[in-house]
mmCIF file of C-alpha atoms in Angstrom:
data_model
loop_
_atom_site.group_PDB
_atom_site.id
_atom_site.type_symbol
_atom_site.label_atom_id
_atom_site.label_comp_id
_atom_site.label_asym_id
_atom_site.label_seq_id
_atom_site.Cartn_x
_atom_site.Cartn_y
_atom_site.Cartn_z
ATOM 1 C CA GLU A 23 0.313 0.022 -0.026
ATOM 2 C CA VAL A 24 1.276 3.397 -0.838
ATOM 3 C CA GLN A 25 1.687 5.511 1.903
ATOM 4 C CA MET A 26 3.298 9.439 2.283
ATOM 5 C CA VAL A 27 3.687 10.708 5.551
ATOM 6 C CA GLU A 28 4.351 14.532 6.606
ATOM 7 C CA SER A 29 5.522 15.612 9.577
ATOM 8 C CA GLY A 30 7.536 18.863 11.049
ATOM 9 C CA GLY A 31 4.626 21.181 10.861
ATOM 10 C CA GLY A 32 3.253 23.148 14.136
ATOM 11 C CA LEU A 33 2.915 26.648 15.234
ATOM 12 C CA VAL A 34 5.818 29.157 14.625
ATOM 13 C CA GLN A 35 6.756 32.918 15.090
ATOM 14 C CA PRO A 36 7.350 34.869 12.027
ATOM 15 C CA GLY A 37 10.721 34.993 10.736
ATOM 16 C CA GLY A 38 11.418 31.597 12.482
ATOM 17 C CA SER A 39 12.363 28.094 10.404
ATOM 18 C CA LEU A 40 10.729 24.740 10.198
ATOM 19 C CA ARG A 41 11.824 21.502 8.493
ATOM 20 C CA LEU A 42 9.499 19.339 7.115
ATOM 21 C CA SER A 43 9.613 15.832 6.239
ATOM 22 C CA CYS A 44 7.674 13.717 4.280
ATOM 23 C CA ALA A 45 8.241 9.469 4.443
ATOM 24 C CA ALA A 46 7.228 7.294 1.518
ATOM 25 C CA SER A 47 6.351 3.638 1.105
ATOM 26 C CA GLY A 48 4.838 1.277 -1.173
ATOM 27 C CA PHE A 49 6.363 2.344 -3.980
ATOM 28 C CA THR A 50 9.933 2.967 -5.837
ATOM 29 C CA PHE A 51 10.553 6.643 -4.087
ATOM 30 C CA SER A 52 14.205 6.554 -5.743
ATOM 31 C CA SER A 53 11.811 6.693 -9.189
ATOM 32 C CA PHE A 54 10.103 9.438 -8.707
ATOM 33 C CA THR A 55 10.154 13.299 -9.421
ATOM 34 C CA MET A 56 8.522 14.881 -6.074
ATOM 35 C CA ASP A 57 6.765 18.268 -5.197
ATOM 36 C CA TRP A 58 5.317 20.270 -2.089
ATOM 37 C CA VAL A 59 2.156 21.768 -2.688
ATOM 38 C CA ARG A 60 0.600 23.985 0.156
ATOM 39 C CA GLN A 61 -3.238 25.199 0.829
ATOM 40 C CA ALA A 62 -4.214 28.230 2.958
ATOM 41 C CA PRO A 63 -6.605 27.603 5.088
ATOM 42 C CA GLY A 64 -10.184 27.905 3.198
ATOM 43 C CA LYS A 65 -7.473 28.817 -0.422
ATOM 44 C CA GLY A 66 -6.747 26.615 -3.249
ATOM 45 C CA LEU A 67 -3.886 24.810 -4.005
ATOM 46 C CA GLU A 68 -0.306 26.281 -4.478
ATOM 47 C CA TRP A 69 2.537 24.389 -6.108
ATOM 48 C CA ILE A 70 5.529 25.306 -4.632
ATOM 49 C CA SER A 71 8.588 23.250 -5.372
ATOM 50 C CA PHE A 72 9.942 20.287 -7.378
ATOM 51 C CA ILE A 73 13.147 18.275 -7.085
ATOM 52 C CA SER A 74 14.093 15.768 -9.885
ATOM 53 C CA VAL A 75 15.028 12.428 -9.261
ATOM 54 C CA SER A 76 18.788 12.708 -8.550
ATOM 55 C CA SER A 77 18.296 15.788 -6.878
ATOM 56 C CA GLY A 78 19.917 17.882 -9.667
ATOM 57 C CA THR A 79 17.257 19.710 -10.594
ATOM 58 C CA ARG A 80 15.512 21.722 -8.533
ATOM 59 C CA TYR A 81 12.303 24.449 -8.763
ATOM 60 C CA TYR A 82 10.662 27.103 -6.634
ATOM 61 C CA ALA A 83 7.599 29.214 -6.823
ATOM 62 C CA ASP A 84 8.607 32.815 -6.585
ATOM 63 C CA SER A 85 6.708 33.283 -3.038
ATOM 64 C CA VAL A 86 8.930 30.764 -1.458
ATOM 65 C CA LYS A 87 11.789 31.243 -3.693
ATOM 66 C CA GLY A 88 15.334 32.125 -1.456
ATOM 67 C CA ARG A 89 13.681 30.962 1.688
ATOM 68 C CA PHE A 90 12.534 27.346 1.387
ATOM 69 C CA THR A 91 14.989 24.576 0.493
ATOM 70 C CA ILE A 92 13.428 21.109 -1.019
ATOM 71 C CA SER A 93 15.903 17.979 -0.818
ATOM 72 C CA ARG A 94 15.485 14.190 -0.568
ATOM 73 C CA ASP A 95 17.558 11.059 0.730
ATOM 74 C CA ASN A 96 16.840 8.247 -1.661
ATOM 75 C CA ALA A 97 18.264 5.650 0.866
ATOM 76 C CA LYS A 98 15.492 6.725 3.168
ATOM 77 C CA ASN A 99 12.875 6.984 1.081
ATOM 78 C CA SER A 100 11.916 10.718 2.805
ATOM 79 C CA LEU A 101 11.599 14.307 1.095
ATOM 80 C CA TYR A 102 12.091 17.358 3.014
ATOM 81 C CA LEU A 103 11.180 21.201 3.195
ATOM 82 C CA GLU A 104 13.536 23.643 5.132
ATOM 83 C CA MET A 105 11.667 26.439 5.504
ATOM 84 C CA ASN A 106 13.336 29.996 6.981
ATOM 85 C CA ASN A 107 12.340 33.534 7.335
ATOM 86 C CA LEU A 108 8.278 32.078 7.694
ATOM 87 C CA ARG A 109 6.060 34.873 6.881
ATOM 88 C CA ALA A 110 2.210 34.628 8.218
ATOM 89 C CA GLU A 111 1.117 34.254 4.728
ATOM 90 C CA ASP A 112 3.108 30.620 4.847
ATOM 91 C CA THR A 113 0.428 29.106 7.004
ATOM 92 C CA ALA A 114 -0.851 26.767 5.208
ATOM 93 C CA VAL A 115 -1.256 23.115 4.809
ATOM 94 C CA TYR A 116 1.591 21.369 3.185
ATOM 95 C CA TYR A 117 1.411 18.424 1.121
ATOM 96 C CA CYS A 118 4.245 16.292 -0.519
ATOM 97 C CA ALA A 119 3.178 14.763 -3.852
ATOM 98 C CA ALA A 120 4.434 12.198 -6.342
ATOM 99 C CA GLU A 121 5.059 12.252 -10.104
ATOM 100 C CA VAL A 122 4.562 9.024 -10.974
ATOM 101 C CA ASP A 123 2.976 8.146 -14.703
ATOM 102 C CA GLU A 124 4.335 11.524 -16.191
ATOM 103 C CA PRO A 125 4.907 15.114 -15.841
ATOM 104 C CA LEU A 126 2.327 16.993 -13.494
ATOM 105 C CA SER A 127 0.614 13.464 -12.575
ATOM 106 C CA PHE A 128 0.521 13.920 -9.050
ATOM 107 C CA ASP A 129 -0.308 10.479 -7.979
ATOM 108 C CA TYR A 130 0.336 9.957 -4.899
ATOM 109 C CA TRP A 131 -0.208 12.448 -2.027
ATOM 110 C CA GLY A 132 0.623 12.716 1.695
ATOM 111 C CA GLN A 133 -2.246 13.775 4.597
ATOM 112 C CA GLY A 134 -0.506 17.262 4.730
ATOM 113 C CA THR A 135 0.499 18.763 8.125
ATOM 114 C CA LEU A 136 -0.129 22.320 9.088
ATOM 115 C CA VAL A 137 2.229 24.866 9.438
ATOM 116 C CA THR A 138 1.125 28.396 11.414
ATOM 117 C CA VAL A 139 2.930 31.188 11.246
ATOM 118 C CA SER A 140 1.552 33.421 14.171
ATOM 119 C CA SER A 141 3.240 35.674 16.934
ATOM 120 C CA GLN B 23 2.754 33.049 -11.291
ATOM 121 C CA SER B 24 -0.700 34.074 -11.784
ATOM 122 C CA ALA B 25 -3.342 31.018 -11.387
ATOM 123 C CA LEU B 26 -5.292 29.376 -13.706
ATOM 124 C CA THR B 27 -9.083 30.647 -13.845
ATOM 125 C CA GLN B 28 -11.705 28.523 -13.039
ATOM 126 C CA PRO B 29 -15.080 28.850 -12.503
ATOM 127 C CA ARG B 30 -15.898 29.242 -8.393
ATOM 128 C CA SER B 31 -18.300 27.140 -8.989
ATOM 129 C CA VAL B 32 -20.937 24.710 -10.959
ATOM 130 C CA SER B 33 -23.756 22.684 -10.273
ATOM 131 C CA GLY B 34 -26.137 20.031 -11.681
ATOM 132 C CA SER B 35 -28.792 17.114 -10.425
ATOM 133 C CA PRO B 36 -27.898 13.385 -10.324
ATOM 134 C CA GLY B 37 -27.134 12.362 -13.740
ATOM 135 C CA GLN B 38 -26.584 15.138 -15.421
ATOM 136 C CA SER B 39 -23.623 16.433 -16.605
ATOM 137 C CA VAL B 40 -21.127 19.602 -16.055
ATOM 138 C CA THR B 41 -17.950 20.615 -17.748
ATOM 139 C CA ILE B 42 -15.460 22.789 -15.693
ATOM 140 C CA SER B 43 -13.177 25.146 -17.445
ATOM 141 C CA CYS B 44 -10.029 26.247 -16.720
ATOM 142 C CA THR B 45 -8.156 29.196 -18.685
ATOM 143 C CA GLY B 46 -4.298 29.936 -18.683
ATOM 144 C CA THR B 47 -2.304 30.987 -21.210
ATOM 145 C CA SER B 48 0.188 30.163 -24.346
ATOM 146 C CA SER B 49 3.040 29.914 -21.495
ATOM 147 C CA ASP B 50 0.883 27.269 -19.735
ATOM 148 C CA ILE B 51 -1.744 25.305 -20.994
ATOM 149 C CA GLY B 52 -1.317 26.146 -24.458
ATOM 150 C CA ALA B 53 2.246 25.633 -24.161
ATOM 151 C CA TYR B 54 2.303 21.901 -22.732
ATOM 152 C CA ASN B 55 0.323 18.943 -23.127
ATOM 153 C CA TYR B 56 0.726 18.094 -18.900
ATOM 154 C CA VAL B 57 -2.613 19.169 -17.767
ATOM 155 C CA SER B 58 -3.867 17.543 -14.843
ATOM 156 C CA TRP B 59 -7.100 17.537 -12.728
ATOM 157 C CA TYR B 60 -7.303 17.027 -9.128
ATOM 158 C CA GLN B 61 -10.793 16.311 -6.903
ATOM 159 C CA GLN B 62 -10.629 17.591 -2.979
ATOM 160 C CA HIS B 63 -13.204 16.592 -0.630
ATOM 161 C CA SER B 64 -13.287 18.677 2.300
ATOM 162 C CA GLY B 65 -10.338 17.964 4.779
ATOM 163 C CA LYS B 66 -8.668 15.236 2.234
ATOM 164 C CA ALA B 67 -6.003 15.160 0.464
ATOM 165 C CA PRO B 68 -6.280 15.991 -3.590
ATOM 166 C CA LYS B 69 -6.973 12.934 -5.704
ATOM 167 C CA LEU B 70 -5.676 12.844 -9.336
ATOM 168 C CA MET B 71 -8.281 12.505 -11.559
ATOM 169 C CA ILE B 72 -6.952 13.213 -15.317
ATOM 170 C CA TYR B 73 -3.410 13.435 -16.256
ATOM 171 C CA GLY B 74 -1.701 14.619 -19.545
ATOM 172 C CA VAL B 75 -4.698 16.365 -20.438
ATOM 173 C CA THR B 76 -6.988 13.216 -21.254
ATOM 174 C CA LYS B 77 -5.611 10.287 -19.478
ATOM 175 C CA ARG B 78 -7.430 8.720 -16.462
ATOM 176 C CA PRO B 79 -5.481 6.895 -13.404
ATOM 177 C CA SER B 80 -6.595 3.563 -12.798
ATOM 178 C CA GLY B 81 -9.402 3.666 -10.599
ATOM 179 C CA VAL B 82 -10.825 6.812 -11.512
ATOM 180 C CA PRO B 83 -14.686 6.106 -13.591
ATOM 181 C CA ASP B 84 -14.553 6.893 -17.500
ATOM 182 C CA ARG B 85 -17.507 9.534 -16.413
ATOM 183 C CA PHE B 86 -14.950 11.471 -16.132
ATOM 184 C CA SER B 87 -12.747 13.182 -19.218
ATOM 185 C CA GLY B 88 -10.819 15.738 -19.933
ATOM 186 C CA SER B 89 -9.814 18.131 -23.215
ATOM 187 C CA LYS B 90 -7.909 20.787 -24.196
ATOM 188 C CA SER B 91 -8.274 23.478 -26.822
ATOM 189 C CA ASP B 92 -5.819 26.301 -27.086
ATOM 190 C CA ASN B 93 -5.404 27.971 -23.760
ATOM 191 C CA THR B 94 -8.125 26.087 -22.140
ATOM 192 C CA ALA B 95 -8.568 23.067 -20.662
ATOM 193 C CA SER B 96 -11.593 21.300 -19.393
ATOM 194 C CA LEU B 97 -12.886 18.416 -17.301
ATOM 195 C CA THR B 98 -16.530 17.175 -17.862
ATOM 196 C CA ILE B 99 -18.258 14.872 -15.794
ATOM 197 C CA SER B 100 -20.979 13.155 -16.838
ATOM 198 C CA GLY B 101 -23.912 10.832 -14.731
ATOM 199 C CA LEU B 102 -22.988 12.999 -11.733
ATOM 200 C CA GLN B 103 -23.264 10.986 -8.555
ATOM 201 C CA ALA B 104 -23.604 12.794 -5.002
ATOM 202 C CA ASP B 105 -20.033 11.796 -4.117
ATOM 203 C CA ASP B 106 -19.064 13.777 -6.895
ATOM 204 C CA GLU B 107 -19.594 17.048 -4.392
ATOM 205 C CA ALA B 108 -16.315 18.293 -3.947
ATOM 206 C CA ASP B 109 -13.557 21.300 -4.918
ATOM 207 C CA TYR B 110 -11.903 20.602 -8.331
ATOM 208 C CA TYR B 111 -8.419 22.253 -9.390
ATOM 209 C CA CYS B 112 -6.901 22.234 -12.687
ATOM 210 C CA CYS B 113 -3.221 22.095 -13.228
ATOM 211 C CA SER B 114 -0.570 22.904 -15.834
ATOM 212 C CA ASN B 115 2.962 23.089 -16.535
ATOM 213 C CA ALA B 116 4.332 26.453 -17.160
ATOM 214 C CA GLY B 117 8.433 25.855 -17.763
ATOM 215 C CA THR B 118 10.044 26.176 -14.794
ATOM 216 C CA TYR B 119 6.625 26.011 -12.627
ATOM 217 C CA VAL B 120 3.804 25.077 -12.219
ATOM 218 C CA ILE B 121 0.193 26.614 -11.800
ATOM 219 C CA PHE B 122 -2.842 25.436 -10.303
ATOM 220 C CA GLY B 123 -6.288 27.060 -10.744
ATOM 221 C CA GLY B 124 -8.052 28.693 -8.166
ATOM 222 C CA GLY B 125 -10.817 25.800 -8.034
ATOM 223 C CA THR B 126 -14.247 25.295 -8.708
ATOM 224 C CA LYS B 127 -16.980 24.054 -6.026
ATOM 225 C CA LEU B 128 -19.139 21.301 -7.688
ATOM 226 C CA THR B 129 -22.474 21.150 -5.970
ATOM 227 C CA VAL B 130 -24.694 17.977 -6.872
ATOM 228 C CA LEU B 131 -28.272 19.459 -6.192
#
């Protein structure tokens, strides 16, 4: 059974940092590109970052560029998101997603982890 | 990186068909055949319904179909069922980034 479990969310003050993790199982994690997608409370989906299989290619949305860093450890079947200089507008549920069938086919999703940025 | 444009809401009665449009530009939808659609029930993670403009993942009923013309993609749901009531999001490649639509709330009357 495919499972992706995010962790690391919580309450953080503006300007603070958090590291999100996504543990994958039930599929060959090392074979697929991975992304982070977030959803602010009551709002729509927002793509924030992509990482290739080898970690050689990484893309970021303008809203997080320079503040967030995506990484992966294929040996541990894990995806990470290092978030620095957090702002109130970063408050959202953060999902990890796997592109399996082809680019932009986010076939597998985690259940999400809530990040709240507030003083 | 502006969101793709979707109607905020659509509705239909059980058994009817509805179509949700998703309008982008020649730099995203118009440039790539990597358009996907996601269904999201309240409080749940999104679920892939269509990818590659027209392809259905295993397990998705053939009542769901996708298409694209120029800079606009569409999701058609035929034979509406109560469980289809959810939010739907389109998604497109835009080169080095990805754009989602603002989302459409489907109400089954």
